[in-house]
Tab-separated table of C-alpha atoms and ligand atoms in Angstrom:
chain	number	residue	atom	x	y	z
A	1	MET	CA	85.150	92.706	151.967
A	2	GLY	CA	88.262	91.032	153.351
A	3	LEU	CA	88.425	88.647	156.299
A	4	PHE	CA	90.888	91.040	157.990
A	5	ASP	CA	89.266	94.392	157.169
A	6	GLY	CA	89.822	96.615	160.218
A	7	LYS	CA	92.038	93.982	161.863
A	8	LYS	CA	95.557	94.634	163.108
A	9	GLY	CA	98.459	92.453	164.014
A	10	LEU	CA	102.114	91.945	164.757
A	11	VAL	CA	104.466	89.860	162.617
A	12	PHE	CA	107.766	88.463	163.915
A	13	GLY	CA	110.139	86.636	161.567
A	14	ILE	CA	110.384	88.096	158.078
A	15	ALA	CA	114.031	87.699	157.054
A	16	ASN	CA	113.599	87.857	153.266
A	17	ASP	CA	111.144	87.152	150.439
A	18	ARG	CA	111.338	83.379	151.037
A	19	SER	CA	110.364	83.626	154.703
A	20	ILE	CA	107.192	81.790	155.687
A	21	ALA	CA	106.182	84.904	157.647
A	22	TRP	CA	106.233	86.837	154.366
A	23	ALA	CA	103.967	84.266	152.671
A	24	ILE	CA	101.503	84.543	155.567
A	25	THR	CA	101.794	88.354	155.575
A	26	GLN	CA	100.873	88.477	151.898
A	27	ALA	CA	97.774	86.361	152.539
A	28	LEU	CA	96.829	88.566	155.518
A	29	HIS	CA	97.340	91.731	153.483
A	30	ALA	CA	95.172	90.385	150.663
A	31	GLU	CA	92.363	90.110	153.236
A	32	GLY	CA	92.833	93.676	154.474
A	33	ALA	CA	95.037	93.271	157.582
A	34	GLU	CA	97.138	96.144	158.881
A	35	MET	CA	100.470	95.063	160.385
A	36	GLY	CA	103.554	96.087	162.344
A	37	PHE	CA	106.777	94.161	161.675
A	38	THR	CA	110.051	93.298	163.372
A	39	HIS	CA	113.411	92.410	161.871
A	40	LEU	CA	116.677	91.149	163.341
A	41	PRO	CA	118.949	93.944	164.582
A	42	ASP	CA	121.592	95.093	162.094
A	43	ALA	CA	125.201	94.512	163.141
A	44	ASP	CA	126.297	97.696	161.360
A	45	PRO	CA	123.771	100.565	161.722
A	46	GLU	CA	125.524	102.329	158.820
A	47	ARG	CA	124.557	99.431	156.550
A	48	PRO	CA	121.144	98.229	157.776
A	49	LYS	CA	120.820	95.043	155.717
A	50	MET	CA	117.965	93.478	157.705
A	51	PHE	CA	115.966	96.697	157.831
A	52	LYS	CA	116.393	97.178	154.092
A	53	ARG	CA	115.378	93.598	153.303
A	54	LEU	CA	112.214	93.949	155.365
A	55	SER	CA	111.456	97.403	153.976
A	56	LYS	CA	111.805	96.212	150.389
A	57	LEU	CA	109.033	93.714	151.060
A	58	VAL	CA	106.606	95.477	153.366
A	59	ASP	CA	106.825	99.125	152.286
A	60	GLY	CA	104.406	98.360	149.484
A	61	ILE	CA	101.727	97.216	151.936
A	62	GLY	CA	101.742	100.175	154.324
A	63	PRO	CA	103.473	98.835	157.445
A	64	LYS	CA	102.317	100.512	160.645
A	65	PHE	CA	105.858	100.173	162.021
A	66	LYS	CA	109.140	98.347	161.422
A	67	LEU	CA	111.229	97.714	164.510
A	68	SER	CA	114.423	95.853	165.138
A	69	CYS	CA	113.944	93.046	167.656
A	70	ASP	CA	116.167	90.309	169.008
A	71	VAL	CA	113.791	88.078	170.976
A	72	THR	CA	116.535	87.293	173.494
A	73	LYS	CA	116.488	90.967	174.601
A	74	ASN	CA	113.763	92.116	176.978
A	75	GLU	CA	114.322	95.747	176.048
A	76	ASP	CA	113.693	94.991	172.356
A	77	LEU	CA	110.436	93.201	173.124
A	78	ASP	CA	109.414	95.966	175.539
A	79	ARG	CA	109.829	98.503	172.740
A	80	VAL	CA	107.882	96.393	170.234
A	81	PHE	CA	104.924	95.896	172.542
A	82	GLU	CA	104.925	99.528	173.720
A	83	THR	CA	104.872	100.627	170.076
A	84	ALA	CA	102.129	98.141	169.204
A	85	LYS	CA	100.039	99.430	172.097
A	86	ALA	CA	100.613	103.070	171.124
A	87	GLU	CA	99.935	102.502	167.412
A	88	PHE	CA	97.172	99.920	167.544
A	89	GLY	CA	95.744	99.993	171.058
A	90	GLU	CA	94.641	96.387	170.726
A	91	VAL	CA	95.637	93.760	168.174
A	92	ASP	CA	93.714	90.908	166.562
A	93	PHE	CA	96.606	88.589	165.802
A	94	VAL	CA	100.278	87.864	166.427
A	95	LEU	CA	102.483	85.740	164.168
A	96	HIS	CA	105.620	84.108	165.609
A	97	SER	CA	107.771	82.689	162.811
A	98	ILE	CA	111.156	82.450	164.496
A	99	ALA	CA	113.660	79.680	165.082
A	100	TYR	CA	117.408	79.442	165.499
A	101	ALA	CA	120.124	76.996	166.511
A	102	PRO	CA	123.886	77.553	166.221
A	103	ILE	CA	125.010	75.838	163.036
A	104	ASP	CA	127.393	73.331	164.690
A	105	ASP	CA	124.716	72.254	167.153
A	106	LEU	CA	122.064	72.080	164.428
A	107	GLN	CA	124.185	69.985	162.116
A	108	GLY	CA	125.644	67.677	164.748
A	109	PRO	CA	123.954	64.802	166.586
A	110	VAL	CA	121.667	65.527	169.534
A	111	HIS	CA	124.010	63.651	171.885
A	112	ALA	CA	126.781	66.155	171.114
A	113	VAL	CA	124.834	69.417	171.380
A	114	SER	CA	126.641	71.984	173.521
A	115	ARG	CA	125.059	73.266	176.715
A	116	ASP	CA	125.093	76.849	175.460
A	117	GLY	CA	123.856	75.861	172.019
A	118	PHE	CA	120.941	74.004	173.554
A	119	LYS	CA	120.022	76.968	175.758
A	120	GLN	CA	120.198	79.399	172.859
A	121	SER	CA	118.173	77.170	170.525
A	122	MET	CA	115.469	76.668	173.134
A	123	GLU	CA	115.416	80.336	174.098
A	124	ILE	CA	115.010	81.648	170.548
A	125	SER	CA	112.829	78.861	169.169
A	126	VAL	CA	110.597	78.074	172.166
A	127	TYR	CA	110.848	80.589	175.018
A	128	SER	CA	110.295	83.473	172.581
A	129	MET	CA	106.876	82.034	171.696
A	130	MET	CA	105.940	81.778	175.381
A	131	ASP	CA	107.222	85.304	176.037
A	132	ILE	CA	105.566	86.836	172.971
A	133	THR	CA	102.264	85.128	173.780
A	134	GLY	CA	102.427	86.378	177.374
A	135	ARG	CA	103.144	89.916	176.232
A	136	SER	CA	100.483	89.729	173.488
A	137	ARG	CA	97.837	88.712	175.997
A	138	GLU	CA	97.679	92.265	177.336
A	139	ILE	CA	96.829	93.819	173.961
A	140	LEU	CA	95.160	90.875	172.212
A	141	LYS	CA	91.425	91.370	171.669
A	142	GLU	CA	88.943	88.751	172.785
A	143	GLY	CA	88.652	86.438	169.772
A	144	GLY	CA	92.268	87.196	168.843
A	145	ALA	CA	94.842	84.583	167.894
A	146	VAL	CA	98.543	83.762	168.137
A	147	LEU	CA	100.223	81.453	165.620
A	148	THR	CA	103.649	79.823	165.502
A	149	LEU	CA	105.426	77.701	162.898
A	150	THR	CA	106.600	74.183	163.571
A	151	TYR	CA	107.827	71.079	161.733
A	152	LEU	CA	107.178	67.321	161.831
A	153	GLY	CA	110.683	66.853	163.268
A	154	GLY	CA	109.109	67.764	166.628
A	155	GLU	CA	106.846	64.681	166.491
A	156	LYS	CA	108.984	62.092	164.704
A	157	VAL	CA	112.690	61.614	164.099
A	158	ILE	CA	113.621	63.411	160.889
A	159	PRO	CA	117.309	62.731	160.202
A	160	GLY	CA	119.217	66.013	159.984
A	161	TYR	CA	116.675	68.025	162.011
A	162	ASN	CA	118.534	67.176	165.226
A	163	VAL	CA	118.315	69.711	168.080
A	164	MET	CA	115.623	71.681	166.246
A	165	GLY	CA	113.410	68.600	166.594
A	166	LEU	CA	113.675	68.925	170.377
A	167	CYS	CA	112.836	72.624	170.092
A	168	LYS	CA	109.767	71.963	167.949
A	169	SER	CA	108.582	69.250	170.316
A	170	ALA	CA	108.783	71.702	173.223
A	171	LEU	CA	107.197	74.429	171.088
A	172	GLU	CA	104.224	72.223	170.238
A	173	THR	CA	103.693	71.373	173.898
A	174	ALA	CA	104.013	75.068	174.779
A	175	VAL	CA	101.256	75.826	172.248
A	176	GLU	CA	98.944	73.417	174.067
A	177	TYR	CA	99.623	74.935	177.489
A	178	LEU	CA	99.333	78.466	176.109
A	179	ALA	CA	96.017	77.598	174.423
A	180	HIS	CA	94.791	76.217	177.746
A	181	GLU	CA	95.843	79.378	179.570
A	182	LEU	CA	94.476	81.948	177.101
A	183	GLY	CA	91.356	80.035	176.124
A	184	PRO	CA	89.165	81.283	179.009
A	185	GLU	CA	89.840	84.852	177.773
A	186	GLY	CA	88.530	83.929	174.313
A	187	LYS	CA	92.029	83.951	172.799
A	188	ARG	CA	93.422	81.200	170.598
A	189	VAL	CA	96.937	79.768	170.205
A	190	ASN	CA	97.878	77.404	167.376
A	191	ALA	CA	100.782	75.935	165.444
A	192	LEU	CA	101.124	75.368	161.719
A	193	SER	CA	103.378	72.458	160.804
A	194	ALA	CA	104.735	73.235	157.346
A	195	GLY	CA	106.305	70.830	154.881
A	196	PRO	CA	109.840	71.741	153.761
A	197	LEU	CA	110.203	75.089	151.991
A	198	LYS	CA	113.469	76.558	150.769
A	199	THR	CA	114.216	79.493	153.078
A	200	LEU	CA	117.189	81.088	154.797
A	201	SER	CA	116.816	78.940	157.942
A	202	SER	CA	115.967	75.671	156.230
A	203	SER	CA	119.123	75.846	154.122
A	204	ALA	CA	121.064	75.349	157.380
A	205	VAL	CA	119.234	72.099	158.169
A	206	GLY	CA	121.327	69.051	157.239
A	207	ASP	CA	119.899	66.911	154.415
A	208	PHE	CA	117.340	69.589	153.567
A	209	GLY	CA	117.788	68.976	149.839
A	210	LYS	CA	117.043	65.280	150.393
A	211	MET	CA	113.915	66.195	152.337
A	212	LEU	CA	112.590	68.234	149.412
A	213	LYS	CA	112.986	65.149	147.199
A	214	LEU	CA	111.487	62.768	149.743
A	215	TYR	CA	108.126	64.507	150.021
A	216	PRO	CA	107.081	64.054	146.373
A	217	ALA	CA	107.998	60.350	146.684
A	218	ILE	CA	106.112	59.707	149.924
A	219	ALA	CA	103.418	62.342	150.507
A	220	PRO	CA	99.880	61.287	149.550
A	221	MET	CA	99.723	64.268	147.204
A	222	ARG	CA	103.098	63.282	145.640
A	223	ARG	CA	104.480	66.792	145.798
A	224	ASN	CA	105.870	69.492	148.049
A	225	VAL	CA	103.734	72.344	149.313
A	226	THR	CA	104.121	75.938	148.134
A	227	PRO	CA	104.716	79.052	150.264
A	228	GLU	CA	101.319	80.323	149.086
A	229	GLU	CA	99.599	77.214	150.472
A	230	VAL	CA	101.288	77.700	153.848
A	231	GLY	CA	100.477	81.420	153.689
A	232	LYS	CA	96.760	80.810	153.169
A	233	VAL	CA	96.480	78.353	156.061
A	234	GLY	CA	98.450	80.690	158.332
A	235	MET	CA	95.986	83.438	157.468
A	236	PHE	CA	93.073	81.058	158.064
A	237	LEU	CA	94.293	80.058	161.535
A	238	LEU	CA	94.628	83.723	162.505
A	239	SER	CA	91.187	84.585	161.088
A	240	ASP	CA	87.680	84.347	162.512
A	241	LEU	CA	87.072	81.371	160.191
A	242	ALA	CA	89.166	79.414	162.715
A	243	SER	CA	87.280	80.804	165.740
A	244	GLY	CA	86.732	77.287	167.119
A	245	ILE	CA	90.325	76.087	166.702
A	246	SER	CA	92.865	76.344	169.524
A	247	GLY	CA	95.781	74.228	170.741
A	248	GLU	CA	95.923	72.713	167.254
A	249	ASN	CA	98.951	71.705	165.233
A	250	LEU	CA	97.739	71.885	161.655
A	251	HIS	CA	99.908	70.163	159.060
A	252	VAL	CA	100.329	71.786	155.670
A	253	ASP	CA	102.576	69.144	154.134
A	254	ALA	CA	100.664	67.470	151.282
A	255	GLY	CA	99.759	64.729	153.798
A	256	PHE	CA	103.332	63.545	154.451
A	257	HIS	CA	102.806	63.268	158.214
A	258	ILE	CA	100.217	60.460	157.972
A	259	MET	CA	102.558	58.015	156.213
A	260	GLY	CA	104.219	55.197	158.170
A	261	ALA	CA	106.032	53.672	155.190
A	262	PRO	CA	106.683	54.759	151.585
A	263	PRO	CA	103.935	53.980	149.025
A	264	ALA	CA	104.559	51.083	146.632
A	265	ASP	CA	105.154	53.466	143.713
A	266	ALA	CA	107.700	55.572	145.606
A	267	LYS	CA	110.633	56.502	143.406
A	268	PHE	CA	113.697	57.817	145.173
A	269	GLU	CA	116.252	59.668	143.120
A	270	ALA	CA	119.594	57.886	143.017
A	271	GLU	CA	122.134	59.174	145.527
A	272	GLY	CA	124.191	61.852	143.785
B	301	LIG	O1	110.999	74.288	155.569
B	301	LIG	C1	110.879	75.280	156.257
B	301	LIG	N1	111.408	76.430	155.890
B	301	LIG	C2	110.090	75.193	157.537
B	301	LIG	C3	110.189	76.180	158.478
B	301	LIG	C4	109.232	74.002	157.729
B	301	LIG	C5	108.479	74.041	158.956
B	301	LIG	C6	108.635	75.035	159.874
B	301	LIG	N2	109.476	76.097	159.629
B	301	LIG	C7	109.577	77.130	160.662
B	301	LIG	C8	110.946	77.472	161.149
B	301	LIG	O2	111.457	76.520	162.048
B	301	LIG	C9	110.671	78.799	161.831
B	301	LIG	O3	110.074	78.580	163.107
B	301	LIG	O4	109.049	78.337	160.177
B	301	LIG	C10	109.612	79.413	160.914
B	301	LIG	C11	110.134	80.439	159.952
B	301	LIG	O5	111.236	79.911	159.261
B	301	LIG	P1	111.593	80.221	157.745
B	301	LIG	O6	110.594	81.132	157.156
B	301	LIG	O7	111.890	78.925	157.110
B	301	LIG	O8	113.018	80.923	157.885
B	301	LIG	P2	113.556	82.440	157.876
B	301	LIG	O9	113.054	83.163	156.692
B	301	LIG	O10	115.057	82.344	158.014
B	301	LIG	O11	112.931	83.065	159.181
B	301	LIG	C12	113.305	82.710	160.490
B	301	LIG	C13	113.678	83.972	161.186
B	301	LIG	C14	115.123	84.446	161.108
B	301	LIG	O12	115.734	84.471	160.016
B	301	LIG	P3	117.380	84.287	160.016
B	301	LIG	O13	117.561	83.285	158.911
B	301	LIG	O14	117.857	85.638	159.705
B	301	LIG	O15	117.854	83.746	161.345
B	301	LIG	O16	113.655	83.918	162.583
B	301	LIG	C15	114.159	85.164	163.005
B	301	LIG	C16	114.945	85.745	161.877
B	301	LIG	O17	114.249	86.755	161.217
B	301	LIG	N3	115.051	85.085	164.159
B	301	LIG	C17	114.970	85.954	165.167
B	301	LIG	N4	114.120	86.972	165.381
B	301	LIG	C18	114.317	87.680	166.502
B	301	LIG	N5	115.275	87.412	167.406
B	301	LIG	C19	115.990	85.599	166.043
B	301	LIG	C20	116.122	86.379	167.218
B	301	LIG	N6	117.062	86.158	168.138
B	301	LIG	N7	116.667	84.544	165.539
B	301	LIG	C21	116.078	84.233	164.376
């Protein structure tokens, strides 16, 4: 018996095998979940790179559907939710694992972020969660859950995280308002704050390599977390085991977020 036997859901944000959404999908699948997936639209339909990358991963777990979806396009989201309704009727969970900022805005200081870059970052990284939650509401069963991914850079200054820190801060506040709004219908909304993991998006974050070295020096557990650990907690938050948890921002970061100063035994690798 799996925790997700007979349960169905939608997954946004698998880009490749390192994606956090893929780690969570694997944990959901192991518990019996049935899922529909989206991928970024392919620039060249003759060479569908994104579709192929997603297919390579999910074809082995019987995807209910695979649809291209740019969350800035209403028509794409309309199609995804129409398909989900037609295929599933109702869903038990929705995973939002999406973020984006134009590289120059992401890697530059907050005081120099462009107007358009700011709008685009906020639209893809924050508004999409509000929009997807609003659309999910219609087909989400009572007891169902929505989950998004966030990072400590939304709570504290993490050098190099820059404009994405502002996005995560807004995202975390959105989660609280969304939890407040959907709660009376018996629906839950949460965030999972993951420690640094090497993925396609994180490689664009300035000083990401340094961050991976900092965690083992400072985190109470003296190590980084693994994708599997994030995957299991993502699955947990979407499951009935978490039926009393909403509006939460659960950190899966080996305890890093509680530290105010490095421990006495902290060893930082020499600057290379
Ligand atoms: O260390 C990390 N990797 C952490 C990531 C620590 C804590 C949080 N996170 C968050 C990210 O900020 C993001 O919200 O986890 C979420 C997933 O990120 P990821 O798994 O690290 O990165 P990735 O595998 O690149 O997935 C993000 C995906 C995109 O990938 P690319 O790299 O192709 O942009 O977000 C999707 C896309 O699949 N995405 C979009 N989806 C639909 N429409 C769009 C869009 N416009 N833009 C990006």
